[in-house]
Coordinates of C-alpha atoms in Angstrom, one line a residue:
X14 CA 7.6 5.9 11.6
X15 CA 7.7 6.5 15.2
X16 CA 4.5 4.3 16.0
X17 CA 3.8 0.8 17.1
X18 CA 2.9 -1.5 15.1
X19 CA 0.0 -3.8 16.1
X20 CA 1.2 -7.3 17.0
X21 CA -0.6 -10.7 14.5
X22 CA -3.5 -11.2 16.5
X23 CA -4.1 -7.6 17.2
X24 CA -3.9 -7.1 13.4
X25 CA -6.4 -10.3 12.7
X26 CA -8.6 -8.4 15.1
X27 CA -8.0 -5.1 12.8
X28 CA -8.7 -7.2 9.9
X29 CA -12.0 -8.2 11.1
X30 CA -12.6 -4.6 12.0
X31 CA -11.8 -4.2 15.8
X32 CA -10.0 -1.3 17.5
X33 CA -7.1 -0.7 18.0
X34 CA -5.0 0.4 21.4
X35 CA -4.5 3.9 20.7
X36 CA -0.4 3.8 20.9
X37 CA -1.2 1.9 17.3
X38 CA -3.3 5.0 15.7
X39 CA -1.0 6.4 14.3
X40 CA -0.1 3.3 12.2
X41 CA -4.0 3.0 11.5
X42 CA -3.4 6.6 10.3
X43 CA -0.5 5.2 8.0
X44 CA -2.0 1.9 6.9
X45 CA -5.1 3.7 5.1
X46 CA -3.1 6.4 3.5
X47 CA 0.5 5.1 2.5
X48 CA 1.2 4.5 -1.2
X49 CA 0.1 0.7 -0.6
X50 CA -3.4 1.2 0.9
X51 CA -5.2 -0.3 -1.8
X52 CA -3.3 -3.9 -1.5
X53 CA -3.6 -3.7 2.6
X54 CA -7.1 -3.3 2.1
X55 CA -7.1 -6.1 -0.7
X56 CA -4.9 -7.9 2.6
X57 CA -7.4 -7.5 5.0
X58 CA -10.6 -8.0 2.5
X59 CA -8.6 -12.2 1.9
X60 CA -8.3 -12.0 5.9
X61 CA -12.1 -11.7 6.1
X62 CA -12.8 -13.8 3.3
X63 CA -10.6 -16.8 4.7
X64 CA -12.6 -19.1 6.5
X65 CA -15.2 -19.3 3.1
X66 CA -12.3 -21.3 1.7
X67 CA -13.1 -23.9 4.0
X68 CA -16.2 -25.0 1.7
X69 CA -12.9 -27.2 0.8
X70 CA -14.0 -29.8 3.2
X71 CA -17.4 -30.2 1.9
X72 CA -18.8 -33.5 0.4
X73 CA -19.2 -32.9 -3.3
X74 CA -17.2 -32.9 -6.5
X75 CA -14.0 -31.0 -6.4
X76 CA -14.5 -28.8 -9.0
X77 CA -17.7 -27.5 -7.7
X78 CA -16.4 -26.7 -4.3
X79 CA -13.3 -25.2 -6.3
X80 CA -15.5 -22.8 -8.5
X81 CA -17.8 -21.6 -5.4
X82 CA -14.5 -21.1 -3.4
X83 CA -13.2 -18.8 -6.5
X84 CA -16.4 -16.7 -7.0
X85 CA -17.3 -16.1 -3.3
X86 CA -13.8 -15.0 -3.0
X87 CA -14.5 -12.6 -6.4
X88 CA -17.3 -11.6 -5.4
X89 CA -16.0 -10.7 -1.7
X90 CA -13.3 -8.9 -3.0
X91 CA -15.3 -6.7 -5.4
X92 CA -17.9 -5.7 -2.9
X93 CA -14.9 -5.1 -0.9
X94 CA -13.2 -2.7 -3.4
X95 CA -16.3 -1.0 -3.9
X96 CA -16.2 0.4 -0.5
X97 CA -12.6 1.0 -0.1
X98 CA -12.4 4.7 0.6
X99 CA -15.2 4.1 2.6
X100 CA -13.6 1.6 4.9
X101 CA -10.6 3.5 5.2
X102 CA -12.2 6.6 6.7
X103 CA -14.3 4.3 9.1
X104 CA -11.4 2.8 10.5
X105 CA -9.3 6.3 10.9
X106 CA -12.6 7.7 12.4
X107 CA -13.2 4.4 14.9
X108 CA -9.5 5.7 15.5
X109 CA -10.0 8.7 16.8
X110 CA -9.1 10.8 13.5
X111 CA -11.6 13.7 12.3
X112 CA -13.6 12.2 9.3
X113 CA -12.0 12.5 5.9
X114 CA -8.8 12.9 7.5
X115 CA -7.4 9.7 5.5
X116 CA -8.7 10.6 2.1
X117 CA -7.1 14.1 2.8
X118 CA -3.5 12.8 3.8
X119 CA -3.7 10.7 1.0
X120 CA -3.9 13.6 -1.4
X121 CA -1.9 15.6 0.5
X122 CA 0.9 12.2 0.1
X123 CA 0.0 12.6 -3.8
X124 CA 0.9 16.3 -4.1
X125 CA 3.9 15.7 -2.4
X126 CA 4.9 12.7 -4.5
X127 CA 4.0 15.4 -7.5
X128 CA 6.2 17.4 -6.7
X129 CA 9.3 15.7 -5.8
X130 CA 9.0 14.2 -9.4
X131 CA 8.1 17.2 -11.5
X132 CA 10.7 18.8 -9.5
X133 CA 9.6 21.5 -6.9
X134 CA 11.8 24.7 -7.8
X135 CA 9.1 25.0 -10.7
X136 CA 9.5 28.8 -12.1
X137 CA 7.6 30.3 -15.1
X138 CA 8.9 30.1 -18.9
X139 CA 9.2 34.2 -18.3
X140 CA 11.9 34.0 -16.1

């Protein structure tokens, strides 16, 4: 990939849903539609959901600040998995990309992934 990459505290600020420069949209581009997009997003979603596990610190019994860590952070995460073609395309579009430009490449990925393992010289059983 011929792009930068942002640098950790550009990509906390991506995490958190900033922008970008635009030398880094192109990895935007690739970060919401490479193979791995799912677990980025599930990377970013922690990211956000971060500073909840600092309930830690809170007076109380252990376990109770242990469980309400653990389901905020379940709950987060499936609101945040709900939305996760929906996230991607907002961040390719605050990018600069037409919208449904990442959903597209990713099928577009998927077909080509296809074919390279069912083997593109398919011909007919005719022939």
């Amino acid at each position: 990939m011929a792009t930068e990459r942002p640098n950790p505290a550009q990509w906390v600020w991506y995490a958190y849903g900033g922008k970008l420069p635009d030398r880094c949209a192109e990895w935007v581009l690739h970060d919401v539609t490479c193979r791995t997009w799912v677990l980025r997003h599930i990377a970013r979603a922690l990211t956000q959901l971060l500073p909840f596990c600092l309930l830690v610190l809170l007076p109380g019994p252990l376990w109770i600040r242990l469980s309400s860590i653990a389901l905020g952070l379940l709950v987060g995460l499936f609101y945040s998995l709900c939305y996760v073609g929906e996230t991607a395309e907002h961040r390719a579009i605050k990018h600069g990309y037409p919208p449904g430009i990442a959903r597209e490449t990713r099928e577009l990925h998927r077909d080509v992934r296809r074919a390279a393992k069912y083997g593109i010289g398919y011909r007919p059983w005719w022939e």
